[in-house]
Tab-separated table of C-alpha atoms in Angstrom:
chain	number	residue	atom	x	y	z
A	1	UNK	CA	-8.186	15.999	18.364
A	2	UNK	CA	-11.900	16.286	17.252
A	3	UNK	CA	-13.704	14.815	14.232
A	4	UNK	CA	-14.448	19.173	13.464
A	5	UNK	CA	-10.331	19.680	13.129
A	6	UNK	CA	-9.946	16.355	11.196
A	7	UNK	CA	-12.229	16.664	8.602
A	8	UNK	CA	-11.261	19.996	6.874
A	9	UNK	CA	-7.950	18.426	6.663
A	10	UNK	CA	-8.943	15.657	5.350
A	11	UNK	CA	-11.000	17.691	2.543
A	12	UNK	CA	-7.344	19.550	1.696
A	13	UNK	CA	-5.690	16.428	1.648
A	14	UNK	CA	-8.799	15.478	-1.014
A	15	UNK	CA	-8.556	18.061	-3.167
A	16	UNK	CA	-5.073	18.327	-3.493
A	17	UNK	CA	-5.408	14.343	-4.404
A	18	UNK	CA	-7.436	15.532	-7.199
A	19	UNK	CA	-5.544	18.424	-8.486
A	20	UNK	CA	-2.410	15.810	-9.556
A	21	UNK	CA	-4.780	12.995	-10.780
A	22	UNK	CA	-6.357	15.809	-13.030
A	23	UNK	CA	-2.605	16.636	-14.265
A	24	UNK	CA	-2.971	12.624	-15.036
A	25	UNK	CA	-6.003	13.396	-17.151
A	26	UNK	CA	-5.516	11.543	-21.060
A	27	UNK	CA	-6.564	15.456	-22.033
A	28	UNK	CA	-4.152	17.011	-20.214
A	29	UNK	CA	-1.133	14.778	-21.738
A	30	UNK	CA	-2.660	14.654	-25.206
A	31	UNK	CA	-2.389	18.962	-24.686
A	32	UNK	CA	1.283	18.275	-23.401
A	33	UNK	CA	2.102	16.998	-26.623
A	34	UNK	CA	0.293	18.966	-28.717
A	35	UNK	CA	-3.374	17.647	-29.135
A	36	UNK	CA	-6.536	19.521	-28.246
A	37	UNK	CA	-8.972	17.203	-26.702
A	38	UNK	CA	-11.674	18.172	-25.150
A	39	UNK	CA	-13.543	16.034	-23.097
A	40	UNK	CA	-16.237	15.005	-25.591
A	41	UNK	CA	-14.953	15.988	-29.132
A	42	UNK	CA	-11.773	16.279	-30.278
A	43	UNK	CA	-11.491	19.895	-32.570
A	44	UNK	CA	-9.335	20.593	-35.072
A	45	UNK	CA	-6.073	21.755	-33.454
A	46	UNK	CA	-3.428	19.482	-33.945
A	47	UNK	CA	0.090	21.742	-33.384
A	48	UNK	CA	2.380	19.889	-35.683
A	49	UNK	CA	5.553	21.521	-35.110
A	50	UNK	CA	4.994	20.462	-31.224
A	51	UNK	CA	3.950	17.438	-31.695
A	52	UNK	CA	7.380	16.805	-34.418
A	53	UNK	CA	9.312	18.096	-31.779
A	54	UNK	CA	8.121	15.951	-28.850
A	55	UNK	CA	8.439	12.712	-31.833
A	56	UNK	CA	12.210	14.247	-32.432
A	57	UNK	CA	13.077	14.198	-28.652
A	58	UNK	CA	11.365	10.940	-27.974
A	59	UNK	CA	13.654	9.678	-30.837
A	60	UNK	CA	16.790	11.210	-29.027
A	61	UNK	CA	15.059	9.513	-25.978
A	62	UNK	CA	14.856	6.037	-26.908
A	63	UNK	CA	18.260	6.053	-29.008
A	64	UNK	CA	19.231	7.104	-25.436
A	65	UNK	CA	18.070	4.341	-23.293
A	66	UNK	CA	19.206	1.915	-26.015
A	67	UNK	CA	22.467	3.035	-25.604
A	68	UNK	CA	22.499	2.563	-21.879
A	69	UNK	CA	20.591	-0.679	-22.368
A	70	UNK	CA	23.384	-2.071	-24.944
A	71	UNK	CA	26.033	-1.182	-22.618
A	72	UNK	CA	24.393	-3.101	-19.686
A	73	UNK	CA	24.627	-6.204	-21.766
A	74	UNK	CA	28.038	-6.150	-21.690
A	75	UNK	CA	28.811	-4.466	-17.988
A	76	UNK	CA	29.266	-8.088	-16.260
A	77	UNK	CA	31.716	-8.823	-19.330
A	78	UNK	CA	33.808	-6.186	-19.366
A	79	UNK	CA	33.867	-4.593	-16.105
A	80	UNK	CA	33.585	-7.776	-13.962
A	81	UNK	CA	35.426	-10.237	-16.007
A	82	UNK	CA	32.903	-12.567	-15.962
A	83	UNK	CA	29.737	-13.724	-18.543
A	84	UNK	CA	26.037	-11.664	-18.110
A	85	UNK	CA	23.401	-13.801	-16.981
A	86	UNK	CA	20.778	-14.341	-19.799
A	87	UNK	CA	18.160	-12.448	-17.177
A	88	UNK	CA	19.906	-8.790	-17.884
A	89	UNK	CA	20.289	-9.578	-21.523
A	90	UNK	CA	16.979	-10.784	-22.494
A	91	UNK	CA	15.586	-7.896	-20.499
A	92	UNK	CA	17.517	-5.198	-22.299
A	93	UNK	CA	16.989	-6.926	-25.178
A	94	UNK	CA	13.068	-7.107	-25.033
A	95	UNK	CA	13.121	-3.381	-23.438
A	96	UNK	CA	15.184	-2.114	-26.788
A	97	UNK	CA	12.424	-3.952	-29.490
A	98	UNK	CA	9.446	-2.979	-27.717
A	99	UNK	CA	10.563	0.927	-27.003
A	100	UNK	CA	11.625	0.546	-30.744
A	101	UNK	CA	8.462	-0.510	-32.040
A	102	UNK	CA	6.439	1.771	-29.793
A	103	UNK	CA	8.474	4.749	-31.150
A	104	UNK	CA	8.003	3.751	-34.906
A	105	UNK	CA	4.169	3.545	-34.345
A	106	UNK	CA	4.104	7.265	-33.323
A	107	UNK	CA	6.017	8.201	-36.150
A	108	UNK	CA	4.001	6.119	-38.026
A	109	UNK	CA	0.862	7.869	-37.529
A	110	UNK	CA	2.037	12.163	-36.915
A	111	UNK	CA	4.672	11.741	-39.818
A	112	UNK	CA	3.799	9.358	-42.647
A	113	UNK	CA	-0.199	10.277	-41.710
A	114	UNK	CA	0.117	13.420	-40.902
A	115	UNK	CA	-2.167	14.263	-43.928
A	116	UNK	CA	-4.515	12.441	-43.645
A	117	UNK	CA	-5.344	12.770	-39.882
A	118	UNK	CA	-5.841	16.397	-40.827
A	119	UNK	CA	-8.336	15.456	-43.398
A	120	UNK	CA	-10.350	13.164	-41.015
A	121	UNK	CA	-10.411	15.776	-38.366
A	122	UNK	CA	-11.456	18.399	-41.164
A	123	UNK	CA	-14.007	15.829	-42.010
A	124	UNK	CA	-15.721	15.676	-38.589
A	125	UNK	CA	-15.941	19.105	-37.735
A	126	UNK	CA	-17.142	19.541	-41.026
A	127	UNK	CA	-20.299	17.062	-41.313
A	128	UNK	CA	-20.115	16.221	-37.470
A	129	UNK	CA	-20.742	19.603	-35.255
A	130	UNK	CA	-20.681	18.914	-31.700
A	131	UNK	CA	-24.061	18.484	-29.792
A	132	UNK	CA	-25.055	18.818	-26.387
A	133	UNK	CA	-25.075	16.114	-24.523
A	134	UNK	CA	-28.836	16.131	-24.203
A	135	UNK	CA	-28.769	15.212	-27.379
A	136	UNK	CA	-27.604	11.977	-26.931
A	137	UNK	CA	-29.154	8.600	-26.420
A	138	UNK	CA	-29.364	7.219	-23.015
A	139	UNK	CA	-27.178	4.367	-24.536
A	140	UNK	CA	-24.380	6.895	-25.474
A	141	UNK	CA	-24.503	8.828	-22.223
A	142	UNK	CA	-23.727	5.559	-20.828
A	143	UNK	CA	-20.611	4.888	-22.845
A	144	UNK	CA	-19.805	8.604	-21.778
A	145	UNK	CA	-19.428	7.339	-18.345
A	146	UNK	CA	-17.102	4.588	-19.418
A	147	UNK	CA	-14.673	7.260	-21.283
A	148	UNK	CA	-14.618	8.747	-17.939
A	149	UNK	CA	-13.726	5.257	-16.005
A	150	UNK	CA	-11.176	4.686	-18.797
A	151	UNK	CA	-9.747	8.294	-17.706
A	152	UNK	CA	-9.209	7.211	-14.432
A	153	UNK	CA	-7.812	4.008	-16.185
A	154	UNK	CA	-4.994	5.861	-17.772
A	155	UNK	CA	-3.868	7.831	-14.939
A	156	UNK	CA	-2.321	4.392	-13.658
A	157	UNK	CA	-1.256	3.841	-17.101
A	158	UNK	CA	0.648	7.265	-16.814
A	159	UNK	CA	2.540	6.067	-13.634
A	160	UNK	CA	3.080	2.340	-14.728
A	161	UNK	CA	4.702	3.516	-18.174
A	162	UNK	CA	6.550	6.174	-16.425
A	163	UNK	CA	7.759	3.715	-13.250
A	164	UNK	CA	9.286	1.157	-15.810
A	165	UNK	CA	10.830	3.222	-19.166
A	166	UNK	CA	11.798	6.525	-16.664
A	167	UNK	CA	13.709	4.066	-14.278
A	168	UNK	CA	17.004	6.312	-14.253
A	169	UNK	CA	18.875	5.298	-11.098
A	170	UNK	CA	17.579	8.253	-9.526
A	171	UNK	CA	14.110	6.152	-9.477
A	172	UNK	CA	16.481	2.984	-8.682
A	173	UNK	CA	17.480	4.617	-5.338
A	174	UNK	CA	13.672	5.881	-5.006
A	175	UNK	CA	12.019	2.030	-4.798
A	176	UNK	CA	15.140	0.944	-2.698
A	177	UNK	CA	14.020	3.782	-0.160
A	178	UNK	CA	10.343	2.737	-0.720
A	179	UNK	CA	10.700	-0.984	-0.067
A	180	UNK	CA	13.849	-0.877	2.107
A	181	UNK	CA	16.551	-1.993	-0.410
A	182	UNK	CA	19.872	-0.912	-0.974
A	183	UNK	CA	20.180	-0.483	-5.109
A	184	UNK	CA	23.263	0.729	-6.578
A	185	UNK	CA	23.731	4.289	-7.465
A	186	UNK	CA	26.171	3.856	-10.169
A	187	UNK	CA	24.043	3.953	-13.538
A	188	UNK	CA	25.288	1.586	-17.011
A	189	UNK	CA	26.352	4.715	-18.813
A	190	UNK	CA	29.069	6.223	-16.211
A	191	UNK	CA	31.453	3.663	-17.615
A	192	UNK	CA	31.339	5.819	-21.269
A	193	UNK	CA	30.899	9.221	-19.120
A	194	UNK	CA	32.868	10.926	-16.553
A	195	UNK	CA	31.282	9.911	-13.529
A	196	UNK	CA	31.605	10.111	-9.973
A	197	UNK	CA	28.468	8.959	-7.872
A	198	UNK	CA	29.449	11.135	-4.759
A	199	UNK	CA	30.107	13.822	-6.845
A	200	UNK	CA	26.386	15.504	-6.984
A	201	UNK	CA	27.770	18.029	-10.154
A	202	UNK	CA	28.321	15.009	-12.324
A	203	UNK	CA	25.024	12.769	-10.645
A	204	UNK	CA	22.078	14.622	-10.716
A	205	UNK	CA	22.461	16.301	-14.103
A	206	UNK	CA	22.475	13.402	-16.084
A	207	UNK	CA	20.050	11.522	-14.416
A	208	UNK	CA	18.096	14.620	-14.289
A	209	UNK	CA	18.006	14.399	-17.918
A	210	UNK	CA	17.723	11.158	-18.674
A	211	UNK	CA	14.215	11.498	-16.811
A	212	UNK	CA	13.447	13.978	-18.925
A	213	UNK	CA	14.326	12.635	-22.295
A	214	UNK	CA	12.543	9.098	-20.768
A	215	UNK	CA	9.106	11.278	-19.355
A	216	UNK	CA	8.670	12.634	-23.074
A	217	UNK	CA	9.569	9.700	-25.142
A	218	UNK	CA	7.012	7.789	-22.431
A	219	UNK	CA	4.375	10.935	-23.323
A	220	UNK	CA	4.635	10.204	-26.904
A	221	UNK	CA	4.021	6.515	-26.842
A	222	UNK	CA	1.174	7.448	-24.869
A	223	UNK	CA	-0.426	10.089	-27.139
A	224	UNK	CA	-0.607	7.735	-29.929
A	225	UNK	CA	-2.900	5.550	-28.090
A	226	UNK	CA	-4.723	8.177	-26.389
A	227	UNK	CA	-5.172	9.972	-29.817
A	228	UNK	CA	-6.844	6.679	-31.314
A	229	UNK	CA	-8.850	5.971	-28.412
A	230	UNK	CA	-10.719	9.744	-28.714
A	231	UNK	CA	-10.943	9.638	-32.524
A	232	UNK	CA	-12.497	6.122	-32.304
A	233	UNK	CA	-14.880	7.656	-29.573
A	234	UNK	CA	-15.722	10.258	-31.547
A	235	UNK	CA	-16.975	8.065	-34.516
A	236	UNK	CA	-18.726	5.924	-32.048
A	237	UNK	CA	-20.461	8.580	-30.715
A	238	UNK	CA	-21.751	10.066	-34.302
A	239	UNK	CA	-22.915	6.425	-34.455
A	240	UNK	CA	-25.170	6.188	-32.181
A	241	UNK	CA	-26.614	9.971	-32.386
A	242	UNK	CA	-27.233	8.975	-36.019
A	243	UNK	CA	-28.776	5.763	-34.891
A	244	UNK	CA	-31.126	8.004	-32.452
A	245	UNK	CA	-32.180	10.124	-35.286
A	246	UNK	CA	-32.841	7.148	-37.422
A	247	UNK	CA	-35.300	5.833	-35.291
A	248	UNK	CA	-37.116	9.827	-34.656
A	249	UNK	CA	-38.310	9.922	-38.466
A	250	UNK	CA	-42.123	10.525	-38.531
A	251	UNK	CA	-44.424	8.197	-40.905
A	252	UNK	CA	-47.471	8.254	-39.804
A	253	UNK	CA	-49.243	10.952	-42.247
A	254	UNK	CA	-48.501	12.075	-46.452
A	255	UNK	CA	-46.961	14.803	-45.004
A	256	UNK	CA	-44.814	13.114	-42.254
A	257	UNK	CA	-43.634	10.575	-44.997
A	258	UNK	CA	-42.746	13.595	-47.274
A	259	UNK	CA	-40.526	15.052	-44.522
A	260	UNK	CA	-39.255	11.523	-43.231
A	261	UNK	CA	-37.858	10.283	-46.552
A	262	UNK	CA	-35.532	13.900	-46.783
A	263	UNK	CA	-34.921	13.296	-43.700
A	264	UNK	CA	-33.834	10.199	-44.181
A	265	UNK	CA	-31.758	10.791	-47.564
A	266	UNK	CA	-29.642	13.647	-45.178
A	267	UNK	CA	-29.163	10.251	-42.635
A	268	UNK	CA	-28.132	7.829	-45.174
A	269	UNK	CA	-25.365	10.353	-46.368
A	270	UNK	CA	-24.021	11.383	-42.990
A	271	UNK	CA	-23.889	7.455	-42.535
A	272	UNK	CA	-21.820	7.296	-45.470
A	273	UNK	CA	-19.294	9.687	-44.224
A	274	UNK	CA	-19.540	7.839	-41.021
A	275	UNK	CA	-18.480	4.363	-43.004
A	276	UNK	CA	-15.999	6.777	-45.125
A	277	UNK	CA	-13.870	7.668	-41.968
A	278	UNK	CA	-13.628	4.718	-40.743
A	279	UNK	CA	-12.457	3.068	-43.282
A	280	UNK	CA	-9.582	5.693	-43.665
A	281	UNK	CA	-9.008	4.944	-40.019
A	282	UNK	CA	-8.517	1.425	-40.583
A	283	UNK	CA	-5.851	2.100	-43.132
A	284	UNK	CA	-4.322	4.146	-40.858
A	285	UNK	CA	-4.235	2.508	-37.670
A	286	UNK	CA	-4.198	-1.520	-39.043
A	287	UNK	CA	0.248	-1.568	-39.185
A	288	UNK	CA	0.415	0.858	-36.035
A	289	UNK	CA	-2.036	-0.990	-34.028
A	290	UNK	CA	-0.266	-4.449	-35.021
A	291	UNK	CA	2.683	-3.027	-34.133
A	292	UNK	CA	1.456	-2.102	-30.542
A	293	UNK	CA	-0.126	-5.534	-30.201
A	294	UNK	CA	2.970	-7.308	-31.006
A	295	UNK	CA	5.421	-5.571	-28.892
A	296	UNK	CA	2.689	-5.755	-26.095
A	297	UNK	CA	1.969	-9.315	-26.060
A	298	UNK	CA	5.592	-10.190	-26.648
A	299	UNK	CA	6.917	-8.054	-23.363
A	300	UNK	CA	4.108	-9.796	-21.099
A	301	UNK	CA	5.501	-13.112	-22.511
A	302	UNK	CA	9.100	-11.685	-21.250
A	303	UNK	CA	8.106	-9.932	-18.507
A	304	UNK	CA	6.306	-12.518	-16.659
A	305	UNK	CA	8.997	-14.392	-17.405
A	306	UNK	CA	11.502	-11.843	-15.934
A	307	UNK	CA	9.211	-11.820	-12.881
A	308	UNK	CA	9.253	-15.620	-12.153
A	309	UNK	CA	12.997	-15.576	-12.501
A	310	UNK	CA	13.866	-12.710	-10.052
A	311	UNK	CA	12.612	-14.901	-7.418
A	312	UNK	CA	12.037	-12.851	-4.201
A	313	UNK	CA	12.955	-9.589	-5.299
A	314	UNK	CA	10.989	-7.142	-4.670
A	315	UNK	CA	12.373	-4.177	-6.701
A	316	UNK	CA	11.631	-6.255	-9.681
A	317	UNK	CA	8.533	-7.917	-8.622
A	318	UNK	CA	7.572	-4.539	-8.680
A	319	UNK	CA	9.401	-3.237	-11.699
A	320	UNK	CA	8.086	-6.290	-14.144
A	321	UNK	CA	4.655	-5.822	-12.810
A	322	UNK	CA	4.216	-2.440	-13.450
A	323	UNK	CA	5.401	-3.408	-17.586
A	324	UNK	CA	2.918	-6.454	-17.193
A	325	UNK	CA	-0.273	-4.178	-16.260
A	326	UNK	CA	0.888	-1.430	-18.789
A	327	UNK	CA	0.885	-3.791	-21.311
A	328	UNK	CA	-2.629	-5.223	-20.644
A	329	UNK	CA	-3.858	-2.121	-20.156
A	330	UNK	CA	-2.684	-1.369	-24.346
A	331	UNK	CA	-3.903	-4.274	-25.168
A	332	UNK	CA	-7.375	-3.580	-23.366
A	333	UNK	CA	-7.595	0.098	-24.982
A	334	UNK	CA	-6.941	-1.345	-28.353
A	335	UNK	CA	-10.001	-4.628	-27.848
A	336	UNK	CA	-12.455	-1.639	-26.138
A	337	UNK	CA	-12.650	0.793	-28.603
A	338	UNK	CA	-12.808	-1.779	-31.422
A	339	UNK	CA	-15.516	-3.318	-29.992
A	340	UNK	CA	-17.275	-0.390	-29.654
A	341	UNK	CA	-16.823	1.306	-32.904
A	342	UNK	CA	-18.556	-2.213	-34.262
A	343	UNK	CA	-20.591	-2.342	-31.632
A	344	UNK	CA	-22.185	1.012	-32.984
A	345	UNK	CA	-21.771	0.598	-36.454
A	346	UNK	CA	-24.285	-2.499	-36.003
A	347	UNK	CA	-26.548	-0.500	-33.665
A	348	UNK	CA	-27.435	1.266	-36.724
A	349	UNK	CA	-29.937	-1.022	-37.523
A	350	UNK	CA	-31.482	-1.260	-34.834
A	351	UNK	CA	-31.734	2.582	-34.796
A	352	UNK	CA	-33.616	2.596	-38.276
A	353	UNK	CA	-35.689	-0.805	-36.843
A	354	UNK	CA	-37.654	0.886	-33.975
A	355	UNK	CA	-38.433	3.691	-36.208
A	356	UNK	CA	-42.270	3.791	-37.350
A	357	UNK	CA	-41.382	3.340	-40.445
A	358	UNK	CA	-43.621	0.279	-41.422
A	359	UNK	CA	-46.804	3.268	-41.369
A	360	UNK	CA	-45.127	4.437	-44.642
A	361	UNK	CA	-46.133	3.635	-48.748
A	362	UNK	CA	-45.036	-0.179	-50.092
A	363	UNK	CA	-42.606	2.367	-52.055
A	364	UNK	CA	-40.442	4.041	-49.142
A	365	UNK	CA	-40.656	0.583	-47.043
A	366	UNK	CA	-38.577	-0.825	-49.703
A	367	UNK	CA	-36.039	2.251	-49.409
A	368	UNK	CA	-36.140	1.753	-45.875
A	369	UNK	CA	-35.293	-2.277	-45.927
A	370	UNK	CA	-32.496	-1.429	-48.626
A	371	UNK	CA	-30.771	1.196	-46.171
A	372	UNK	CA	-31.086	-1.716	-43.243
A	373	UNK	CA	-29.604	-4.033	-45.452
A	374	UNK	CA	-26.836	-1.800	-46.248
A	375	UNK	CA	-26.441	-1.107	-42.780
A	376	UNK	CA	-25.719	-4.794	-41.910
A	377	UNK	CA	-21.812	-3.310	-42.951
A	378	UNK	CA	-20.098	-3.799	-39.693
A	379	UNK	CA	-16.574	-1.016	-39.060
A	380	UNK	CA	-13.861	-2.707	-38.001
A	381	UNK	CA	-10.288	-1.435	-36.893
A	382	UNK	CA	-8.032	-4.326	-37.647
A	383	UNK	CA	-4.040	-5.098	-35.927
């Protein structure tokens, strides 16, 4: 076969690589469950009644796998006359609190905040219009290019959260296959269900659906943190355009100064709608982030554990793994965007700093230092 025969295959094969990690895409899941977001601004089109019924199913889904996680406790007991292992129950234990926890930060934020998220979002579209990216800092198209790396980020995230909390026994029998293991077909609920595992009427129907109820209570969970990390970037991004246009005011003439200082008096209130909104955000997102934190540093405590105790197994090797780097990767969306909102709240200064503004009167220098001063404010989100 020739290197001319291979390679158009190979581009096929390329492309069609791309067209599934696109479906991967944090906008594409965000629009799944209800959210516009577009790639650089997020508009004002959140579709509550989707997005309440994806939050009601995901509530049907986790009181689901609860269920089937409570009766695994027990399965050893009952079924096999003999005491479970404190492996299965701290697992199904840990598995039940964190997917609980999870769950109540979603409803958290599209239920008790519903109103206010609006009014943010009103907020920024209203004071906030969406530039070109030309008009951007060199700094900012920088951080542009790191949304896109953490894009690529998430599509693991997608497939690590969906390996783990979508592991029906349909997905059991799926790793066995993919790492030569025999797993057992019979799932934890078919002792409160008619079941028969050669029967395919009874099997694939409720596994079927158990993946289904797991894939959107997993796309919830998601959304919330995808839906912070775009409103954060958002913020960050008016920070640093407002920083650029901070440091563009002209001083050097009567007229210039004229000109700056209403130019600067627009600034110094966008900047206060800027420190306005975030604010709000940290009142929103302080008990939902804490929440996330919590449940995520607790299940890498577990999970490791879980890991180190399954001993050569490589199902769960690969099962607890998956949780492990899901739960970093929370953690790490959480630190990032934090650190970048204050990053560019305190950039601000700078901004107004490399301005010519020390060309202007004794009078407007001392407006000037006041606004820096003011600007030493550093935006936090706090957990």
């Amino acid at each position: 076969m020739s290197f001319q025969n291979v390679e158009p295959s190979f581009n096929q094969s390329r492309d069609q690589l791309i067209s599934f990690i696109d479906f991967f895409k944090c906008e594409n899941i965000l629009q799944l469950f209800g959210i516009t977001f577009l790639p650089e601004y997020l508009k004002n089109n959140l579709k509550w009644s989707k997005i309440h019924r994806n939050i009601a199913w995901s509530g049907v889904g986790i009181f689901f796998l609860l269920a089937q996680n409570s009766v695994s406790v027990y399965q050893k007991d009952v079924f096999n006359g003999r005491k479970s292992s404190l492996v299965p129950m701290l697992e199904n234990s840990s598995i039940n609190g964190i997917m609980t926890l999870m769950f109540l930060k979603s409803y958290l934020l599209f239920y008790r905040h519903r109103v206010k998220l609006t009014h943010i979002i009103a907020k920024l579209e209203q004071h906030f219009p969406q530039p070109s990216l030309e008009q951007y800092s060199l700094h900012t198209r920088k951080y542009l290019k790191q949304i896109e790396a953490f894009r690529v980020i998430s599509i693991v995230y997608n497939i690590a959260q969906f390996c783990h909390f979508c592991s029906t026994p349909f997905l059991y029998k799926f790793y066995g296959w993919l790492i030569s293991m025999d797993v057992d077909l019979k799932p934890v609920y078919s002792y409160i269900v008619p079941f028969d595992q050669h029967n395919l009427f009874y099997y694939v129907p409720f596994n079927l659906i158990g993946m289904w109820i797991g894939a959107v209570a997993v796309f919830t969970i998601l959304a919330t943190d995808l839906f912070f990390a775009s409103i954060i970037n958002i913020v960050v991004m008016e920070f640093d355009n407002l920083s650029q246009k901070f440091s563009g005011i002209d001083w050097n003439d009567n007229e210039g100064e004229n000109i700056g200082i209403k130019k600067l008096k627009s600034l110094v209130v966008i900047h206060n709608e800027l420190m306005d909104i975030s604010t709000e955000l940290n009142a929103i997102f302080t008990l939902i982030l804490f929440s996330n934190v919590f449940a995520s540093i607790t299940g890498i405590c577990i999970y490791t554990f879980l890991a180190v105790s399954s001993g050569v197994s490589k199902y769960f090797w690969f099962r607890y793994s998956s949780s492990i780097f899901t739960m970093f990767l929370q953690i790490f969306t959480i630190c990032f965007y934090g650190q970048r909102l204050s990053e560019s709240s305190l950039n601000m200064i700078e901004g107004i700093y490399n301005g010519v503004w020390y060309k202007a009167s004794p009078k407007y220098r001392k407006f000037v230092l006041t606004i820096m001063i003011r600007s030493q404010r550093e935006m936090k989100i706090r957990a």
